């Protein structure tokens, strides 16, 4: 393939972040619309902070979102010898120099200096390399590095605002900016699309990339184009915080967001489709997305809007697809994947798949996430009605409530058993007590379902059957008098 080559390069130091998912999507869209190649490189060199489950989480999150990669996963930890070789070449050509200063010595020297950072003390001292020396990059004293950014235009960085930064630590570890540039170079990445937080390291990488082109001579590799994506912010317009904001893609999967809805929502974080409609299928995203149209203003990650969109996607599913999508939450034992933080409220024996298939359309209209389904239908499967005490006190444990249930118990014993007749009967018994339908329905709903909200009552009672409903009305009356 001769199209662009893009990559994501996440570090497995935490759950797969929604920001990384957005970066992955924009790379994927860009690759897909231009016959490009999307590469996954896992930057797993920080052994203390990496965890296997986070590394695997990157791959499973990408699979879930349908952001398949064409090459990889490559593991940066397997490429260490390339990083060392690059550092040696830079050193041999004078781009790096050995520095023996300790942090304390530097701090002592720069006390009171107007310019913070390393003062270049070892630059021209020809310090011999040992296990106590780090290697620093000799940043030119003058001039600027201009980063050509597709989203931000030309961003100019003055060299005098950069210290001679460390590239190789005294323990031999090659640090992120070089390792990242070396791998991008050897993978001939043409476009680096990543979060704005990495913009300040970009001039360092440009300087090192050009230096590598110079020292590794023959194989000049063109600098990539950069595109730094806007930051994601929370409701307070603050950068999303790992601790305070729900940022783990996995938790959205656990809650029952649909991957297509999630992808659609992520696409709107910094970009907007041409028309007024925000619900845009993936193929249209691929067709319309333009990297140069991405905004540089922060993008609000709005969980409410995401939930709303998810509800729309849920309602757009066919009934079969909805039932299938609900399986991990309602019948986890029949599903390869199941949400990690919740269990179905019923056992395998209590659950009746045929009944669920019947009631599914009633809940499909009402949920924003698949995780909301079990609570909404548990009354169909649990032997004991799952009473919400507050709703019970309000609707049943009083004279009106008890009178409604008494009348309903008599009427429902003989009424035709279908939703329309049950509706009619509830309306009538309410009238005899001077109650509007809303009021006469409330105690019946609570007696049958345990709460005051849920799927349409009359259809639910029809499905539950006469005997079960009468039993529940009687049970609620006994409970009210207890
Ligand atoms: N591994 C780094 C990170 O996760 C680099 C990412 C990049 O260059 O795209 O922040």
XYZ file of C-alpha atoms and ligand atoms in Angstrom:
492
model
C 0.000 0.000 0.000
C 1.321 3.410 -0.865
C -1.153 5.504 1.117
C -0.377 7.206 4.420
C 0.927 5.227 7.352
C -0.463 6.177 10.739
C -0.235 4.661 14.177
C -1.414 4.896 17.711
C 1.240 4.402 20.333
C -0.497 3.958 23.689
C 1.365 3.098 26.858
C -0.249 0.316 28.923
C -0.141 2.269 32.172
C -3.873 2.393 32.834
C -7.280 1.567 31.421
C -7.780 2.400 27.754
C -8.716 6.074 27.928
C -11.553 7.666 25.955
C -8.987 10.175 24.661
C -6.896 7.339 23.252
C -10.040 5.857 21.717
C -10.759 9.190 20.000
C -7.136 9.332 18.765
C -7.436 5.753 17.500
C -10.658 6.558 15.674
C -9.268 9.652 13.952
C -6.213 7.678 12.825
C -8.407 4.837 11.651
C -10.758 7.147 9.736
C -7.839 8.907 8.108
C -6.256 5.602 7.073
C -9.542 4.209 5.810
C -10.401 7.142 3.599
C -6.996 7.255 1.931
C -6.057 3.609 1.485
C -3.626 4.014 4.298
C -2.254 1.679 6.922
C -3.260 1.866 10.582
C -0.634 0.503 12.945
C -0.770 -0.375 16.631
C 2.438 0.056 18.591
C 2.247 -0.515 22.297
C 4.822 1.597 24.129
C 5.477 -0.754 27.001
C 8.911 0.316 28.138
C 7.902 1.579 31.574
C 8.119 -1.780 33.341
C 7.110 -0.364 36.692
C 3.870 1.152 35.453
C 2.843 -1.398 32.812
C 0.372 -4.166 33.477
C -0.534 -7.113 31.296
C -4.256 -6.519 31.684
C -3.873 -2.932 30.475
C -1.851 -4.100 27.511
C -4.550 -6.642 26.629
C -7.178 -3.975 27.328
C -5.823 -1.854 24.452
C -6.405 -4.673 22.008
C -9.808 -5.661 23.328
C -11.024 -2.041 23.344
C -9.928 -1.572 19.725
C -11.654 -4.831 18.787
C -14.810 -3.770 20.566
C -14.846 -0.437 18.718
C -14.162 -2.178 15.416
C -10.950 -0.195 14.892
C -8.959 -2.999 13.368
C -5.249 -2.399 12.822
C -3.443 -3.403 9.646
C -0.030 -3.902 11.244
C 0.949 -4.840 14.770
C 0.590 -4.983 17.640
C 4.258 -4.067 17.851
C 5.730 -3.957 21.328
C 8.220 -1.201 21.921
C 9.980 -3.303 24.557
C 11.087 -5.604 21.726
C 12.667 -2.721 19.839
C 15.085 -1.564 22.530
C 18.199 -2.386 20.500
C 17.045 0.046 17.769
C 16.704 2.792 20.342
C 20.176 2.141 21.729
C 21.671 2.050 18.232
C 20.032 5.372 17.392
C 21.316 6.942 20.605
C 24.827 5.681 19.846
C 24.715 7.133 16.345
C 23.553 10.489 17.710
C 26.346 10.405 20.290
C 29.005 9.449 17.748
C 27.949 12.407 15.609
C 28.035 14.905 18.424
C 24.259 15.393 18.811
C 24.366 13.944 22.296
C 26.899 14.541 25.017
C 27.579 12.868 28.331
C 26.513 14.721 31.443
C 27.535 13.828 34.977
C 25.569 16.470 36.864
C 23.308 15.380 39.676
C 19.898 16.992 40.126
C 21.162 18.706 43.302
C 24.177 20.168 41.533
C 22.007 21.520 38.762
C 19.485 23.004 41.187
C 22.266 24.617 43.149
C 23.776 26.180 40.035
C 20.589 27.479 38.484
C 19.221 28.998 41.684
C 18.146 32.494 40.805
C 18.646 32.006 37.043
C 15.982 33.612 34.929
C 15.856 30.541 32.677
C 14.828 27.293 34.356
C 16.175 23.926 33.272
C 19.609 22.528 32.595
C 22.341 25.143 32.162
C 24.509 23.256 29.649
C 27.317 22.773 32.165
C 28.697 19.548 30.596
C 28.101 20.559 27.005
C 31.697 21.223 26.111
C 33.448 19.398 28.922
C 33.924 16.122 27.075
C 32.828 14.098 30.073
C 33.796 10.421 29.814
C 30.801 8.055 29.739
C 30.235 5.869 32.767
C 27.342 4.373 34.703
C 26.889 7.805 36.278
C 26.459 9.784 33.094
C 23.314 10.531 31.180
C 23.251 11.555 27.526
C 21.738 14.918 26.674
C 20.696 16.354 23.344
C 22.533 19.475 22.283
C 19.638 21.808 21.458
C 20.817 24.564 19.075
C 21.299 27.829 20.939
C 19.541 29.876 18.371
C 16.798 29.583 15.845
C 13.500 27.809 15.936
C 11.879 24.519 15.052
C 8.642 24.814 13.166
C 6.152 22.006 13.542
C 3.841 21.718 10.538
C 0.591 20.696 12.105
C -2.409 19.877 9.969
C -4.787 21.158 12.646
C -2.805 23.998 14.178
C -0.878 25.276 11.178
C 2.777 26.158 11.687
C 3.718 26.128 15.324
C 7.060 27.745 16.034
C 9.181 26.736 19.001
C 12.180 28.878 19.925
C 15.229 26.748 20.712
C 16.233 28.918 23.617
C 13.110 27.799 25.464
C 14.342 24.175 25.433
C 17.042 22.862 27.732
C 19.504 20.204 26.585
C 17.114 17.393 27.460
C 18.078 13.915 28.608
C 17.778 11.230 25.944
C 19.448 8.304 27.703
C 19.382 7.993 31.475
C 22.483 6.974 33.400
C 20.976 3.483 33.809
C 20.954 3.136 30.024
C 17.216 3.622 29.499
C 16.418 5.456 26.296
C 13.630 7.903 27.086
C 10.278 8.260 25.407
C 10.941 11.144 22.979
C 13.763 9.314 21.190
C 12.286 5.794 21.386
C 9.030 7.117 19.961
C 10.766 9.007 17.123
C 13.010 6.044 16.269
C 10.036 3.704 15.985
C 7.995 6.190 13.968
C 10.980 6.566 11.676
C 11.572 2.860 11.208
C 7.864 2.249 10.657
C 7.905 5.092 8.099
C 4.967 6.799 9.704
C 3.747 9.616 7.462
C 1.209 11.291 9.769
C 1.351 11.478 13.535
C -2.159 12.082 14.799
C -2.181 12.287 18.588
C -3.292 14.277 21.600
C -2.398 17.897 22.082
C -0.572 17.095 25.315
C 2.278 15.775 23.160
C 2.754 18.979 21.185
C 5.535 20.343 23.465
C 7.714 17.236 22.927
C 7.253 17.435 19.168
C 10.089 19.913 18.448
C 12.470 17.609 20.346
C 11.362 14.747 18.157
C 11.715 16.816 15.007
C 15.265 17.784 16.006
C 16.201 14.182 16.726
C 14.510 12.883 13.577
C 16.504 15.321 11.455
C 19.673 14.440 13.342
C 19.025 10.742 12.685
C 18.519 11.440 9.010
C 21.885 13.093 9.082
C 23.776 10.420 10.983
C 22.103 7.394 9.501
C 22.810 9.087 6.156
C 21.651 6.819 3.391
C 18.183 6.208 4.706
C 16.710 9.678 4.983
C 13.144 9.378 6.146
C 10.835 12.315 5.520
C 9.477 13.974 8.606
C 5.866 13.022 9.261
C 3.048 15.542 9.171
C 1.703 16.178 12.628
C -1.890 16.626 13.722
C -2.450 17.333 17.405
C -6.019 16.695 18.454
C -7.827 18.995 20.874
C -7.931 18.145 24.519
C -11.013 16.476 26.000
C -12.576 18.397 28.876
C -15.272 17.711 31.459
C -18.331 19.741 32.355
C -16.207 22.252 34.264
C -14.127 22.659 31.089
C -11.161 21.047 32.842
C -8.978 18.397 31.250
C -10.545 14.963 31.817
C -9.099 13.558 34.993
C -8.280 9.872 35.316
C -9.340 9.955 38.937
C -12.483 12.042 38.824
C -13.996 11.509 35.398
C -15.198 8.237 33.896
C -12.500 7.840 31.268
C -12.083 4.067 30.909
C -13.525 2.787 27.640
C -14.082 -0.548 29.362
C -16.509 0.998 31.829
C -18.660 2.233 28.948
C -18.707 -1.231 27.522
C -19.694 -2.588 30.942
C -22.549 -0.105 31.183
C -23.922 -1.242 27.865
C -22.972 1.405 25.362
C -23.074 0.149 21.802
C -19.746 0.346 20.000
C -21.317 2.040 16.980
C -22.859 4.731 19.172
C -19.597 5.174 21.028
C -17.636 5.534 17.794
C -20.181 8.002 16.439
C -19.953 10.064 19.607
C -16.130 9.999 19.654
C -16.086 11.283 16.083
C -17.832 14.459 17.232
C -15.103 15.296 19.736
C -13.321 17.962 17.766
C -14.936 17.340 14.411
C -18.428 17.699 12.997
C -20.191 16.078 10.092
C -21.362 18.185 7.169
C -25.105 18.104 7.773
C -27.107 19.007 10.863
C -27.604 15.362 11.782
C -25.172 14.102 14.408
C -26.125 10.458 14.074
C -23.751 9.448 11.336
C -22.991 5.878 10.321
C -19.388 4.768 10.177
C -19.209 4.664 6.388
C -20.263 8.323 6.268
C -17.666 9.197 8.882
C -15.008 7.617 6.702
C -16.245 9.511 3.711
C -16.653 12.930 5.339
C -13.906 13.060 7.945
C -11.138 15.525 7.173
C -8.161 15.913 9.432
C -7.793 19.555 8.426
C -11.348 20.233 9.622
C -10.586 19.124 13.169
C -10.961 22.036 15.553
C -8.257 23.042 17.976
C -10.625 24.140 20.723
C -11.099 21.750 23.643
C -13.902 19.226 23.150
C -16.437 18.590 25.910
C -16.814 14.890 26.646
C -20.491 14.977 27.492
C -21.652 11.711 29.042
C -25.290 12.841 28.888
C -25.092 13.441 25.188
C -23.332 10.126 24.717
C -26.120 8.342 26.646
C -28.763 10.071 24.613
C -27.074 9.036 21.406
C -26.718 5.494 22.689
C -30.460 5.369 23.357
C -31.087 6.383 19.767
C -28.799 3.651 18.504
C -30.547 1.127 20.747
C -33.946 2.097 19.362
C -32.632 1.825 15.808
C -31.653 -1.833 16.310
C -33.862 -4.563 14.961
C -35.577 -6.504 17.739
C -33.334 -9.518 17.106
C -30.214 -7.361 17.269
C -31.445 -5.759 20.476
C -32.067 -9.130 22.104
C -28.658 -10.308 20.988
C -26.969 -7.132 22.275
C -28.741 -7.511 25.637
C -27.489 -11.060 26.212
C -24.375 -10.218 28.275
C -26.606 -8.363 30.762
C -29.659 -10.616 30.863
C -28.174 -14.040 30.190
C -24.436 -13.670 30.816
C -24.042 -17.441 30.951
C -24.827 -17.575 27.213
C -22.340 -14.891 26.260
C -18.595 -15.060 25.512
C -18.092 -11.622 26.979
C -19.819 -10.326 30.111
C -19.708 -6.998 31.907
C -17.136 -7.081 34.659
C -18.854 -5.071 37.343
C -22.384 -6.437 37.417
C -24.373 -9.624 37.483
C -27.864 -10.423 36.285
C -30.330 -10.109 39.207
C -31.737 -13.555 38.492
C -30.321 -17.054 38.140
C -30.118 -19.057 34.984
C -33.093 -21.143 36.196
C -35.257 -18.096 36.930
C -34.610 -16.464 33.581
C -37.058 -17.289 30.814
C -35.558 -16.400 27.414
C -38.886 -16.762 25.598
C -40.548 -14.331 27.986
C -37.636 -11.921 27.622
C -38.014 -12.051 23.845
C -41.631 -11.055 24.339
C -40.949 -8.136 26.647
C -37.809 -6.925 24.873
C -39.627 -4.436 22.643
C -41.139 -2.782 25.716
C -37.718 -1.963 27.161
C -35.965 -1.239 23.885
C -38.009 1.949 23.750
C -37.003 3.002 27.234
C -33.342 2.368 27.965
C -30.339 4.555 27.223
C -27.860 1.762 27.961
C -28.118 -2.016 27.870
C -27.059 -2.116 31.516
C -30.409 -0.553 32.457
C -32.356 -3.525 31.148
C -32.120 -6.006 34.057
C -33.562 -3.651 36.676
C -36.403 -2.820 34.330
C -37.501 -6.392 33.735
C -36.394 -8.195 36.886
C -40.014 -8.377 38.122
C -40.761 -10.802 35.311
C -38.229 -13.331 36.522
C -37.839 -12.959 40.271
C -40.120 -15.012 42.498
C -40.291 -12.197 45.000
C -41.323 -8.802 43.715
C -38.258 -6.537 44.077
C -40.007 -3.792 46.092
C -38.680 -0.275 46.231
C -39.700 0.695 49.774
C -40.218 4.334 48.989
C -42.493 3.598 46.046
C -44.374 1.041 48.150
C -44.972 3.520 50.987
C -46.153 6.179 48.596
C -48.442 4.173 46.348
C -49.688 1.167 48.337
C -49.317 1.619 52.071
C -52.307 3.955 52.405
C -56.114 3.729 52.163
C -56.378 4.667 48.487
C -53.638 2.276 47.471
C -55.197 -0.609 49.344
C -58.646 0.116 47.969
C -57.309 0.198 44.395
C -55.582 -3.130 44.880
C -58.697 -4.677 46.425
C -60.852 -3.635 43.457
C -58.194 -4.679 40.951
C -57.940 -8.074 42.608
C -61.690 -8.630 42.084
C -61.843 -7.213 38.548
C -58.720 -8.891 37.248
C -59.997 -12.283 38.332
C -62.548 -12.262 35.507
C -61.515 -9.582 33.000
C -60.421 -10.655 29.505
C -56.680 -11.136 29.798
C -55.217 -8.640 27.403
C -53.596 -5.211 27.716
C -56.601 -3.274 26.362
C -59.076 -4.897 28.762
C -56.702 -4.435 31.711
C -56.337 -0.797 30.761
C -60.091 -0.375 30.574
C -60.628 -2.126 33.889
C -58.013 0.004 35.670
C -59.603 3.149 34.253
C -63.036 2.057 35.484
C -61.998 1.037 38.967
C -60.218 4.367 39.283
C -63.378 6.221 38.328
C -65.366 4.535 41.068
C -62.806 5.940 43.524
C -62.621 9.340 41.814
C -59.054 8.723 40.592
C -57.431 9.560 37.284
C -55.797 6.650 35.449
C -52.326 7.790 36.525
C -53.391 7.445 40.179
C -55.209 4.136 39.873
C -52.366 2.642 37.884
C -49.625 3.559 40.374
C -50.443 1.061 43.171
C -51.039 -1.710 40.634
C -47.711 -1.004 38.973
C -45.912 -1.053 42.292
C -47.642 -4.279 43.391
C -46.750 -6.030 40.150
C -43.285 -4.616 39.366
C -42.051 -3.317 42.729
C -41.427 0.245 41.550
C -43.087 3.292 40.014
C -41.208 3.294 36.711
C -40.784 0.639 34.101
C -42.160 -0.805 30.918
C -45.822 -0.234 29.964
C -47.920 -1.778 32.713
C -50.821 -3.353 30.856
C -48.650 -5.097 28.281
C -46.413 -6.292 31.102
C -49.363 -7.736 33.031
C -50.670 -9.455 29.939
C -47.290 -11.142 29.517
C -46.973 -12.020 33.179
C -50.323 -13.818 33.166
C -53.418 -13.637 35.324
C -52.298 -15.964 38.052
C -48.995 -14.246 38.690
C -50.630 -10.809 38.705
C -53.379 -11.842 41.172
C -50.758 -13.417 43.360
C -48.753 -10.180 43.381
C -51.791 -8.017 44.144
C -52.600 -10.280 47.096
C -48.943 -10.270 48.212
C -48.836 -6.456 48.174
C -52.040 -6.213 50.223
C -50.631 -8.596 52.822
C -47.385 -6.627 52.909
C -49.319 -3.352 53.345
C -51.152 -4.725 56.372
C -48.089 -6.297 57.933
N 3.217 6.407 24.370
C 3.013 7.819 24.401
C 1.690 8.115 25.101
O 0.890 7.215 25.277
C 3.157 8.424 23.020
C 2.004 8.577 22.180
C 2.272 9.120 20.776
O 3.335 9.572 20.412
O 1.307 9.042 20.052
O 1.477 9.222 25.558
